[in-house]
Short mmCIF file of C-alpha atoms in Angstrom, two decimals:
data_model
loop_
_atom_site.label_atom_id
_atom_site.label_comp_id
_atom_site.label_asym_id
_atom_site.label_seq_id
_atom_site.Cartn_x
_atom_site.Cartn_y
_atom_site.Cartn_z
CA MET A 1 0.00 0.00 0.00
CA ASN A 2 2.79 2.40 0.93
CA GLY A 3 4.58 1.53 -2.30
CA GLN A 4 1.50 2.44 -4.36
CA ARG A 5 1.17 5.76 -2.50
CA SER A 6 4.84 6.51 -3.14
CA VAL A 7 4.51 5.83 -6.88
CA SER A 8 1.36 7.96 -7.06
CA GLU A 9 3.08 10.81 -5.25
CA LYS A 10 6.08 10.66 -7.60
CA LYS A 11 3.77 10.82 -10.61
CA ARG A 12 2.01 13.82 -9.11
CA LEU A 13 5.33 15.58 -8.51
CA LEU A 14 6.56 14.85 -12.03
CA GLY A 15 3.33 16.19 -13.49
CA ALA A 16 3.55 19.32 -11.37
CA ALA A 17 7.20 19.83 -12.36
CA ALA A 18 6.20 19.64 -16.02
CA VAL A 19 3.46 22.19 -15.32
CA GLY A 20 6.01 24.44 -13.62
CA LEU A 21 8.29 24.29 -16.65
CA GLY A 22 5.39 25.15 -18.94
CA ALA A 23 4.30 28.05 -16.72
CA LEU A 24 7.82 29.45 -16.63
CA GLY A 25 7.99 29.20 -20.41
CA VAL A 26 4.75 31.17 -20.79
CA GLY A 27 5.85 33.81 -18.30
CA GLU A 28 9.30 34.24 -19.84
CA LEU A 29 7.85 34.51 -23.34
CA VAL A 30 5.31 37.15 -22.28
CA ALA A 31 8.11 39.16 -20.69
CA ALA A 32 10.43 38.69 -23.69
CA VAL A 33 7.81 39.92 -26.16
CA ARG A 34 7.78 43.17 -24.18
CA GLY A 35 11.59 43.31 -24.04
CA GLY A 36 12.08 41.99 -20.50
CA SER A 37 12.87 38.76 -18.66
CA LEU A 38 11.14 37.12 -15.71
CA LEU A 39 14.11 34.85 -14.96
CA ASP A 40 16.58 37.73 -14.94
CA GLY A 41 14.47 39.68 -12.46
CA ILE A 42 14.32 36.76 -10.05
CA GLY A 43 18.04 36.14 -10.59
CA ARG A 44 18.85 39.71 -9.58
CA LEU A 45 16.81 39.26 -6.41
CA ALA A 46 18.78 36.10 -5.62
CA ALA A 47 22.07 37.98 -6.14
CA ASP A 48 20.90 40.80 -3.87
CA TYR A 49 19.73 38.67 -0.95
CA ALA A 50 21.43 35.28 -1.09
CA PRO A 51 23.81 34.68 1.84
CA VAL A 52 27.35 35.83 1.08
CA PRO A 53 28.84 32.30 1.41
CA VAL A 54 26.37 31.05 -1.21
CA VAL A 55 27.26 33.89 -3.60
CA GLU A 56 31.00 33.43 -3.07
CA THR A 57 30.77 29.67 -3.66
CA MET A 58 28.79 30.18 -6.86
CA VAL A 59 31.24 32.75 -8.20
CA ALA A 60 34.15 30.43 -7.47
CA ARG A 61 32.46 27.39 -9.04
CA ALA A 62 30.75 28.98 -12.04
CA GLY A 63 33.56 31.31 -13.13
CA ARG A 64 32.70 33.13 -16.34
CA TYR A 65 29.42 31.22 -16.62
CA ASP A 66 27.91 32.67 -13.43
CA LYS A 67 25.07 34.45 -15.24
CA GLU A 68 24.05 31.34 -17.17
CA MET A 69 24.18 29.31 -13.97
CA THR A 70 21.99 31.89 -12.23
CA ARG A 71 19.32 31.66 -14.92
CA LEU A 72 19.43 27.86 -14.81
CA GLY A 73 19.14 27.93 -11.03
CA VAL A 74 16.12 30.23 -11.20
CA ALA A 75 14.41 27.96 -13.73
CA LEU A 76 15.05 24.86 -11.61
CA GLY A 77 13.82 26.71 -8.54
CA GLY A 78 10.58 27.62 -10.31
CA VAL A 79 10.02 24.02 -11.36
CA ALA A 80 10.69 22.85 -7.81
CA ALA A 81 8.24 25.43 -6.43
CA ALA A 82 5.53 24.18 -8.77
CA ALA A 83 6.17 20.59 -7.71
CA GLY A 84 5.91 21.65 -4.08
CA MET A 85 2.54 23.30 -4.72
CA ALA A 86 1.21 19.97 -5.95
CA LEU A 87 1.66 18.60 -2.43
CA LEU A 88 -0.57 21.30 -0.95
CA PRO A 89 -4.25 20.61 -0.23
CA PRO A 90 -6.39 21.59 -3.26
CA ARG A 91 -7.90 24.58 -1.41
CA LEU A 92 -4.42 26.11 -0.95
CA ARG A 93 -3.14 25.74 -4.50
CA THR A 94 -4.97 28.75 -5.91
CA PRO A 95 -3.73 31.09 -3.14
CA ALA A 96 -0.22 29.68 -3.58
CA ALA A 97 -0.26 30.32 -7.33
CA ALA A 98 -1.63 33.83 -6.71
CA ALA A 99 1.13 34.48 -4.18
CA PHE A 100 3.69 33.31 -6.76
CA GLY A 101 2.31 35.75 -9.33
CA ALA A 102 2.16 38.63 -6.88
CA GLY A 103 5.66 37.88 -5.64
CA THR A 104 7.26 37.74 -9.09
CA ALA A 105 5.42 40.90 -10.15
CA ALA A 106 6.64 42.69 -7.03
CA VAL A 107 10.21 41.55 -7.74
CA ALA A 108 9.99 42.99 -11.25
CA LEU A 109 8.51 46.29 -10.07
CA ARG A 110 10.72 46.81 -7.04
CA SER A 111 13.70 48.21 -8.99
CA THR A 112 13.99 51.79 -10.17
CA ASP A 113 13.52 50.80 -13.82
CA ARG A 114 10.21 49.10 -12.87
CA SER A 115 10.18 46.17 -15.26
CA VAL A 116 6.56 46.04 -16.43
CA PRO A 117 7.38 43.19 -18.87
CA GLY A 118 8.79 41.14 -16.00
CA ALA A 119 5.69 41.81 -13.90
CA LEU A 120 3.38 40.77 -16.75
CA GLY A 121 5.46 37.64 -17.22
CA GLY A 122 5.11 36.77 -13.53
CA LEU A 123 1.33 37.15 -13.66
CA ALA A 124 1.11 35.08 -16.85
CA ALA A 125 3.24 32.34 -15.29
CA ALA A 126 1.00 32.30 -12.20
CA ALA A 127 -2.16 32.02 -14.32
CA MET A 128 -0.72 29.14 -16.33
CA LEU A 129 0.51 27.49 -13.15
CA ARG A 130 -2.96 27.59 -11.65
CA ILE A 131 -4.50 26.11 -14.80
CA GLY A 132 -1.90 23.37 -14.90
CA LEU A 133 -2.29 22.44 -11.25
CA ARG A 134 -6.06 22.26 -11.62
CA HIS A 135 -5.83 20.12 -14.75
CA ARG A 136 -2.56 18.33 -14.24
CA PRO A 137 -1.29 16.27 -17.16
CA THR A 138 -1.94 12.57 -16.81
CA GLY A 139 0.32 9.92 -18.19
CA MET A 140 3.81 10.16 -19.59
CA GLY A 141 2.54 11.70 -22.84
CA GLY A 142 0.86 14.63 -21.11
CA GLU A 143 3.84 15.33 -18.90
CA LEU A 144 6.23 15.24 -21.83
CA LEU A 145 3.96 17.58 -23.79
CA TRP A 146 3.95 20.18 -21.01
CA ALA A 147 7.70 19.84 -20.49
CA ALA A 148 8.45 20.10 -24.22
CA ALA A 149 6.16 23.12 -24.57
CA GLY A 150 7.80 24.83 -21.62
CA THR A 151 11.28 24.15 -22.95
CA GLY A 152 10.33 25.42 -26.39
CA LEU A 153 8.78 28.59 -24.98
CA LEU A 154 11.87 29.27 -22.85
CA ALA A 155 14.10 28.79 -25.90
CA THR A 156 11.92 31.11 -27.97
CA ALA A 157 11.99 33.74 -25.23
CA GLU A 158 15.78 33.48 -24.96
CA THR A 159 16.05 33.99 -28.72
CA LEU A 160 13.88 37.12 -28.56
CA VAL A 161 15.89 38.57 -25.68
CA ARG A 162 19.22 37.84 -27.39
CA ARG A 163 18.03 39.48 -30.60
CA ALA A 164 16.99 42.59 -28.66
CA ASP A 165 20.39 42.61 -26.94
CA ASP A 166 22.16 42.28 -30.29
CA ARG A 167 20.19 45.19 -31.75
CA HIS A 168 21.14 47.31 -28.75
CA ARG A 169 24.80 46.28 -29.07
CA ASP A 170 24.80 47.30 -32.75
CA ARG A 171 23.20 50.65 -31.90
CA ALA A 172 25.80 51.28 -29.21
CA ARG A 173 28.60 50.46 -31.66
CA ARG A 174 27.18 52.96 -34.19
CA VAL A 175 27.63 55.84 -31.75
CA GLY A 176 31.03 56.27 -33.39
CA PRO A 177 34.71 56.01 -32.52
CA MET A 178 35.72 56.77 -28.94
CA GLY A 179 39.41 57.56 -28.85
CA ALA A 180 42.25 58.74 -31.01
CA HIS A 181 43.10 55.25 -32.28
CA VAL A 182 46.74 55.70 -31.35
CA PRO A 183 48.59 52.50 -32.33
CA VAL A 184 49.33 50.20 -29.41
CA PRO A 185 53.09 50.41 -28.76
CA GLU A 186 55.29 47.34 -28.82
CA ASP A 187 56.83 46.18 -25.56
CA GLY A 188 59.70 44.27 -27.10
CA LEU A 189 58.39 40.77 -26.32
CA GLY A 190 56.69 40.18 -29.66
CA SER A 191 53.84 37.68 -29.97
CA GLU A 192 54.86 34.74 -27.79
CA PRO A 193 52.26 31.96 -28.35
CA GLY A 194 49.91 31.82 -25.39
CA LEU A 195 51.12 35.10 -23.86
CA SER A 196 48.35 37.65 -23.22
CA PRO A 197 48.39 40.61 -25.62
CA LEU A 198 49.20 44.10 -24.37
CA ILE A 199 45.58 45.15 -24.93
CA THR A 200 42.68 42.80 -24.14
CA LYS A 201 39.93 42.76 -26.75
CA ALA A 202 36.52 43.74 -25.41
CA GLY A 203 35.10 40.31 -26.27
CA ARG A 204 37.83 38.63 -24.21
CA PHE A 205 37.58 41.02 -21.27
CA TYR A 206 36.02 39.59 -18.12
CA VAL A 207 32.48 40.63 -17.16
CA ALA A 208 31.37 40.83 -13.53
CA ASP A 209 28.22 42.46 -12.12
CA VAL A 210 25.00 41.53 -10.35
CA ASN A 211 22.80 41.80 -13.47
CA SER A 212 22.03 38.80 -15.65
CA ARG A 213 22.01 41.04 -18.72
CA PRO A 214 23.04 44.65 -19.37
CA PRO A 215 20.22 47.21 -19.46
CA ARG A 216 19.36 48.69 -22.85
CA ILE A 217 19.95 52.45 -22.82
CA ASP A 218 19.08 54.84 -25.67
CA PRO A 219 22.28 56.84 -26.31
CA ASP A 220 20.34 59.72 -27.88
CA GLN A 221 18.15 60.19 -24.80
CA TRP A 222 20.81 59.40 -22.20
CA ARG A 223 22.26 62.20 -20.10
CA LEU A 224 24.71 62.09 -17.22
CA SER A 225 23.39 64.05 -14.26
CA ILE A 226 25.85 65.56 -11.78
CA GLY A 227 24.08 66.87 -8.69
CA GLY A 228 23.68 66.66 -4.94
CA GLN A 229 25.85 68.98 -2.88
CA VAL A 230 27.27 71.01 -5.76
CA ALA A 231 27.17 74.68 -6.74
CA HIS A 232 26.49 73.90 -10.42
CA ARG A 233 24.29 71.01 -11.50
CA LEU A 234 25.24 69.47 -14.84
CA ARG A 235 23.54 67.34 -17.50
CA LEU A 236 25.95 66.04 -20.11
CA SER A 237 25.46 64.02 -23.28
CA LEU A 238 27.91 61.54 -24.76
CA ALA A 239 29.03 64.22 -27.22
CA ASP A 240 29.66 66.66 -24.37
CA LEU A 241 31.79 64.09 -22.56
CA ALA A 242 33.71 63.04 -25.68
CA GLU A 243 34.98 66.63 -26.11
CA GLN A 244 36.78 66.42 -22.75
CA ALA A 245 37.87 62.77 -22.82
CA VAL A 246 41.43 61.45 -22.95
CA GLU A 247 42.88 58.00 -23.60
CA PHE A 248 44.72 56.00 -20.95
CA ASP A 249 45.90 52.42 -20.53
CA ALA A 250 44.99 50.56 -17.35
CA VAL A 251 44.35 47.08 -16.03
CA MET A 252 41.01 46.33 -14.39
CA VAL A 253 40.89 43.52 -11.84
CA CYS A 254 37.90 41.79 -10.25
CA VAL A 255 38.02 41.26 -6.50
CA HIS A 256 37.32 37.58 -7.21
CA ASN A 257 40.45 37.20 -9.34
CA THR A 258 42.34 34.47 -7.50
CA PRO A 259 45.98 33.72 -8.50
CA GLY A 260 46.16 32.54 -12.10
CA ALA A 261 42.50 33.32 -12.86
CA GLY A 262 41.30 35.40 -15.81
CA ARG A 263 39.07 37.95 -14.09
CA CYS A 264 41.30 40.82 -15.21
CA GLY A 265 42.08 42.63 -18.44
CA ASN A 266 44.15 45.49 -19.79
CA ALA A 267 42.46 48.03 -22.06
CA ARG A 268 42.93 51.41 -23.67
CA TRP A 269 40.14 53.46 -22.11
CA PHE A 270 38.63 56.79 -23.22
CA GLY A 271 37.24 58.95 -20.44
CA VAL A 272 36.92 62.32 -18.76
CA PRO A 273 39.11 62.88 -15.69
CA LEU A 274 36.86 63.18 -12.65
CA THR A 275 38.91 66.20 -11.55
CA ALA A 276 37.59 68.11 -14.57
CA LEU A 277 33.95 67.19 -13.92
CA LEU A 278 34.23 68.05 -10.23
CA ASP A 279 35.87 71.39 -11.06
CA HIS A 280 32.87 72.25 -13.25
CA ALA A 281 30.32 71.15 -10.63
CA VAL A 282 32.12 72.80 -7.64
CA PRO A 283 31.42 70.54 -4.63
CA GLU A 284 29.97 72.16 -1.52
CA SER A 285 31.89 72.06 1.75
CA GLY A 286 29.70 69.30 3.27
CA ALA A 287 30.23 66.87 0.37
CA THR A 288 32.47 63.96 1.34
CA ARG A 289 31.49 61.15 -1.05
CA LEU A 290 30.94 60.72 -4.77
CA VAL A 291 28.04 58.34 -5.40
CA THR A 292 28.05 56.65 -8.82
CA ARG A 293 24.50 55.49 -9.61
CA ALA A 294 23.46 53.07 -12.36
CA VAL A 295 20.14 53.19 -14.22
CA ASP A 296 18.79 50.38 -12.03
CA GLY A 297 19.63 52.20 -8.78
CA TYR A 298 22.79 50.21 -7.98
CA THR A 299 25.40 52.46 -6.33
CA ILE A 300 29.10 52.50 -5.62
CA SER A 301 30.49 55.47 -3.71
CA LEU A 302 34.04 56.74 -3.34
CA PRO A 303 35.72 59.24 -1.01
CA LEU A 304 35.49 62.64 -2.69
CA GLU A 305 38.69 64.38 -1.60
CA PRO A 306 41.31 62.09 -3.23
CA LEU A 307 39.28 62.12 -6.46
CA ARG A 308 38.93 65.89 -6.42
CA THR A 309 42.64 66.51 -5.86
CA GLY A 310 43.75 63.83 -8.33
CA GLU A 311 45.49 61.76 -5.66
CA TRP A 312 43.32 58.94 -6.96
CA PRO A 313 43.20 59.36 -10.77
CA GLY A 314 39.58 58.52 -11.62
CA TYR A 315 37.76 58.74 -14.94
CA LEU A 316 34.25 58.77 -16.30
CA VAL A 317 34.81 56.24 -19.09
CA ILE A 318 32.83 56.26 -22.35
CA GLY A 319 35.14 54.26 -24.64
CA MET A 320 37.17 51.08 -24.72
CA ASN A 321 39.85 50.21 -27.27
CA GLY A 322 38.77 52.98 -29.65
CA GLU A 323 35.05 52.15 -29.62
CA PRO A 324 32.07 52.96 -27.37
CA LEU A 325 31.82 50.82 -24.26
CA PRO A 326 30.10 47.52 -25.10
CA PRO A 327 26.81 47.11 -23.18
CA GLU A 328 28.25 44.39 -20.96
CA HIS A 329 31.05 46.77 -19.97
CA GLY A 330 28.79 49.66 -19.02
CA PHE A 331 27.53 51.50 -22.13
CA PRO A 332 27.12 54.42 -22.28
CA ALA A 333 29.36 55.34 -19.32
CA ARG A 334 31.01 53.98 -16.20
CA VAL A 335 33.40 55.26 -13.54
CA PHE A 336 36.82 53.66 -13.24
CA VAL A 337 39.60 54.39 -10.76
CA PRO A 338 42.75 52.45 -11.80
CA GLY A 339 44.22 50.58 -8.87
CA ILE A 340 40.92 49.88 -7.11
CA TYR A 341 39.23 46.50 -7.54
CA GLY A 342 36.39 46.68 -10.07
CA GLN A 343 33.77 46.06 -7.39
CA TYR A 344 34.73 49.39 -5.81
CA ALA A 345 35.89 51.39 -8.85
CA GLY A 346 32.46 52.76 -9.86
CA ALA A 347 29.09 51.80 -11.34
CA LYS A 348 28.45 50.67 -14.90
CA TRP A 349 25.45 51.91 -16.96
CA LEU A 350 25.89 55.22 -15.22
CA THR A 351 23.08 57.76 -15.02
CA GLU A 352 24.12 60.01 -12.14
CA LEU A 353 27.03 61.30 -10.10
CA GLU A 354 25.77 62.54 -6.76
CA LEU A 355 27.89 64.37 -4.21
CA THR A 356 26.71 63.68 -0.70
CA ASP A 357 27.86 63.20 2.89
CA ASP A 358 28.85 60.07 4.79
CA SER A 359 25.22 59.05 5.41
CA HIS A 360 25.08 57.20 2.09
CA VAL A 361 25.19 53.36 2.30
CA ASP A 362 26.44 51.35 -0.67
CA TYR A 363 25.16 48.10 -2.15
CA TRP A 364 28.28 46.13 -1.16
CA TRP A 365 28.41 47.49 2.38
CA LYS A 366 25.05 45.86 3.03
CA ARG A 367 26.53 42.58 1.80
CA GLY A 368 29.32 42.62 4.40
CA TRP A 369 32.21 43.98 2.32
CA PRO A 370 34.39 46.78 3.77
CA ALA A 371 33.17 50.35 3.28
CA GLU A 372 36.48 51.75 2.07
CA PRO A 373 37.80 50.73 -1.37
CA LEU A 374 40.05 47.70 -1.68
CA TRP A 375 43.27 48.34 -3.61
CA VAL A 376 44.71 45.86 -6.08
CA ARG A 377 47.89 44.26 -4.76
CA PRO A 378 50.90 43.39 -6.96
CA GLU A 379 50.19 40.16 -8.81
CA SER A 380 51.77 38.04 -11.52
CA ARG A 381 50.19 35.39 -13.72
CA ILE A 382 51.96 32.64 -15.66
CA ASP A 383 50.43 32.38 -19.15
CA VAL A 384 53.10 30.21 -20.78
CA ALA A 385 55.32 27.37 -19.50
CA THR A 386 56.31 25.36 -22.55
CA CYS A 387 59.28 23.21 -23.48
CA GLY A 388 61.31 24.00 -26.61
CA ALA A 389 62.90 21.18 -28.59
CA SER A 390 61.99 17.72 -27.33
CA GLY A 391 64.38 16.56 -24.63
CA SER A 392 66.20 19.91 -24.39
CA GLY A 393 64.93 20.81 -20.93
CA LYS A 394 64.68 24.46 -21.96
CA PHE A 395 61.34 26.02 -20.97
CA THR A 396 59.91 29.37 -21.99
CA VAL A 397 57.99 30.88 -19.08
CA ALA A 398 56.02 34.08 -19.69
CA GLY A 399 53.06 36.00 -18.35
CA VAL A 400 51.68 39.32 -17.21
CA ALA A 401 51.99 41.29 -13.99
CA TRP A 402 50.24 44.34 -12.59
CA ALA A 403 50.52 46.72 -9.66
CA PRO A 404 48.30 49.71 -10.44
CA PRO A 405 48.52 52.63 -10.16
CA GLN A 406 52.27 52.75 -9.33
CA GLY A 407 53.37 50.13 -11.85
CA VAL A 408 55.48 46.95 -11.83
CA SER A 409 59.18 47.31 -11.07
CA ALA A 410 60.15 43.62 -11.10
CA VAL A 411 58.89 40.07 -11.62
CA ASP A 412 60.67 37.00 -10.24
CA ILE A 413 60.09 33.29 -10.62
CA ARG A 414 61.29 30.34 -8.58
CA ILE A 415 61.57 26.66 -9.32
CA ASP A 416 60.65 24.06 -6.71
CA ASP A 417 60.79 26.54 -3.81
CA THR A 418 64.41 27.50 -4.50
CA GLU A 419 65.71 31.07 -4.72
CA TRP A 420 63.86 33.74 -6.67
CA LEU A 421 65.22 34.61 -10.15
CA PRO A 422 64.53 37.87 -12.04
CA VAL A 423 62.89 37.76 -15.48
CA GLU A 424 62.91 40.04 -18.52
CA LEU A 425 60.22 42.73 -18.41
CA GLY A 426 58.53 44.12 -21.49
CA ALA A 427 58.36 47.88 -21.93
CA GLU A 428 55.69 49.61 -19.87
CA THR A 429 52.79 51.27 -21.70
CA ALA A 430 51.55 53.01 -18.53
CA PRO A 431 52.10 52.51 -14.78
CA ALA A 432 48.46 51.52 -14.30
CA ALA A 433 48.60 48.97 -17.14
CA TRP A 434 49.78 45.41 -16.90
CA ARG A 435 53.31 44.52 -17.93
CA ARG A 436 54.37 41.42 -19.82
CA TRP A 437 57.39 39.33 -18.87
CA ARG A 438 59.35 36.34 -20.15
CA THR A 439 62.34 34.14 -19.34
CA ILE A 440 63.96 30.88 -20.47
CA ILE A 441 64.99 28.29 -17.89
CA ASP A 442 66.79 24.93 -17.96
CA LEU A 443 65.08 22.16 -16.03
CA PRO A 444 66.45 18.70 -15.20
CA PRO A 445 64.27 15.67 -15.99
CA GLY A 446 61.29 15.27 -13.69
CA THR A 447 58.28 17.21 -12.44
CA HIS A 448 58.75 20.78 -11.24
CA THR A 449 56.66 23.65 -9.84
CA ILE A 450 57.07 27.21 -11.06
CA GLN A 451 55.84 30.25 -9.13
CA ALA A 452 55.85 33.94 -10.03
CA ARG A 453 55.63 37.10 -7.96
CA ALA A 454 55.49 40.82 -8.77
CA THR A 455 56.92 43.85 -7.02
CA SER A 456 55.46 47.35 -7.35
CA ARG A 457 57.37 50.59 -7.67
CA SER A 458 56.26 51.44 -4.16
CA GLY A 459 58.25 48.41 -2.95
CA GLU A 460 55.28 46.15 -2.17
CA VAL A 461 56.04 42.49 -2.91
CA GLN A 462 53.29 40.07 -3.86
CA GLY A 463 52.42 37.98 -0.81
CA ALA A 464 52.57 34.19 -0.79
CA ALA A 465 49.80 33.62 1.78
CA GLU A 466 46.69 32.18 0.15
CA ARG A 467 43.47 33.99 0.97
CA PRO A 468 39.91 33.84 -0.42
CA PRO A 469 38.50 37.02 -2.00
CA PHE A 470 35.98 37.80 0.76
CA PRO A 471 36.34 40.15 2.56
CA ILE A 472 39.63 41.94 1.76
CA GLY A 473 40.65 40.52 -1.62
CA PRO A 474 42.51 37.37 -2.72
CA GLY A 475 46.11 36.46 -1.97
CA GLY A 476 48.72 33.90 -2.98
CA LEU A 477 51.11 33.04 -5.80
CA HIS A 478 50.24 31.55 -9.15
CA THR A 479 51.83 28.10 -9.33
CA VAL A 480 52.08 25.77 -12.34
CA THR A 481 53.49 22.25 -12.65
CA VAL A 482 55.58 21.11 -15.62
CA THR A 483 57.36 17.92 -16.58
CA ALA A 484 60.79 17.99 -18.26
#
């Protein structure tokens, strides 16, 4: 008897899971037709409120696929929620479905951009969920039909959203060149196979933020507002900013970039020095912080005084490698302070610079990260460790190192925990940029470990102690193993 009940319950759960997949497909398609996404809205809520250990574990495990994993997790969570509703007494299923619809609509409408498409998608998903739970599919055929329909609708919605994103990306690219297109100088190391280039292409540059997709912003309507505690309020277009912008080379590093990881990149940026913008606005005496605010309300704030005096060289960036910022990198504008981890350097998809006092509370402060910016420490990465002619024992070891904003003064490697040996440094394009390095070593037969460390011009040496990113940034040496 118990076995029959167990089989019946499993069938009911499978049917409800298929209904949940179908309901999600309907909701996502309704949102996508209107240019939004139900899954992305729920994913942003998860990023905002999930416990820090959960977020840190996901970032470490998912790597560059964190956004895709978030969307998959949201979809699986929705299916699981639908299956759970099937276990409720019949009189509670309608209220549960209504609560699901109200909850998802509230999630979509809670942000400053008020995603009406996401809200409509949530309501449509709830309606379909209620219908499916009342008339659950029976038999394997019915369950497969609901599941297939849901999967197809989700795929169709994803296609619509991607097409809208591609149209926006093309429109952003048509804004025109952003920069003087000065040729990238040579550093003397040539094009060693496997060695990172001096300038990272935008498509290869890491992406890290709490949004599943970049917002779509009309460049013709967009204006940067500078206000708060200032004598002169400003509203500037992209054309206004381009007239004052300058090019500079700098490495940007994610706070989650553990030794040897790829969450960093070196680009030629095009932006307006924050000193110039602040001189135009004229901060009032009570202003102590510069709040950078994105179109969705996300904020990162920075101490005002070092930015105003130029002690911290910050920029309002509108271009990357001679072109407008790609949407995933903050189009139409972002703030960047070379030397500060990207999480603290300033908001992407910028809409406002607000000067205020110390009463402002940032997004990351609420998540347990320190209030003051975290500075990038000297770090070296081994890109290449390859043997030359077979049996020669000669290895080419090469990589990149960074220590912004002061610059890299030296890179050393060591073999099997022996003494440190200096390597050849490529020419420096800018102190805030990364610097390439290379050396050739002779290794006896066997297995060996190679480590690298960087030293900054200020005399700081890269530390060997391993440390996770949270809460003060990662630590440790990149180590590779080779066999001669």
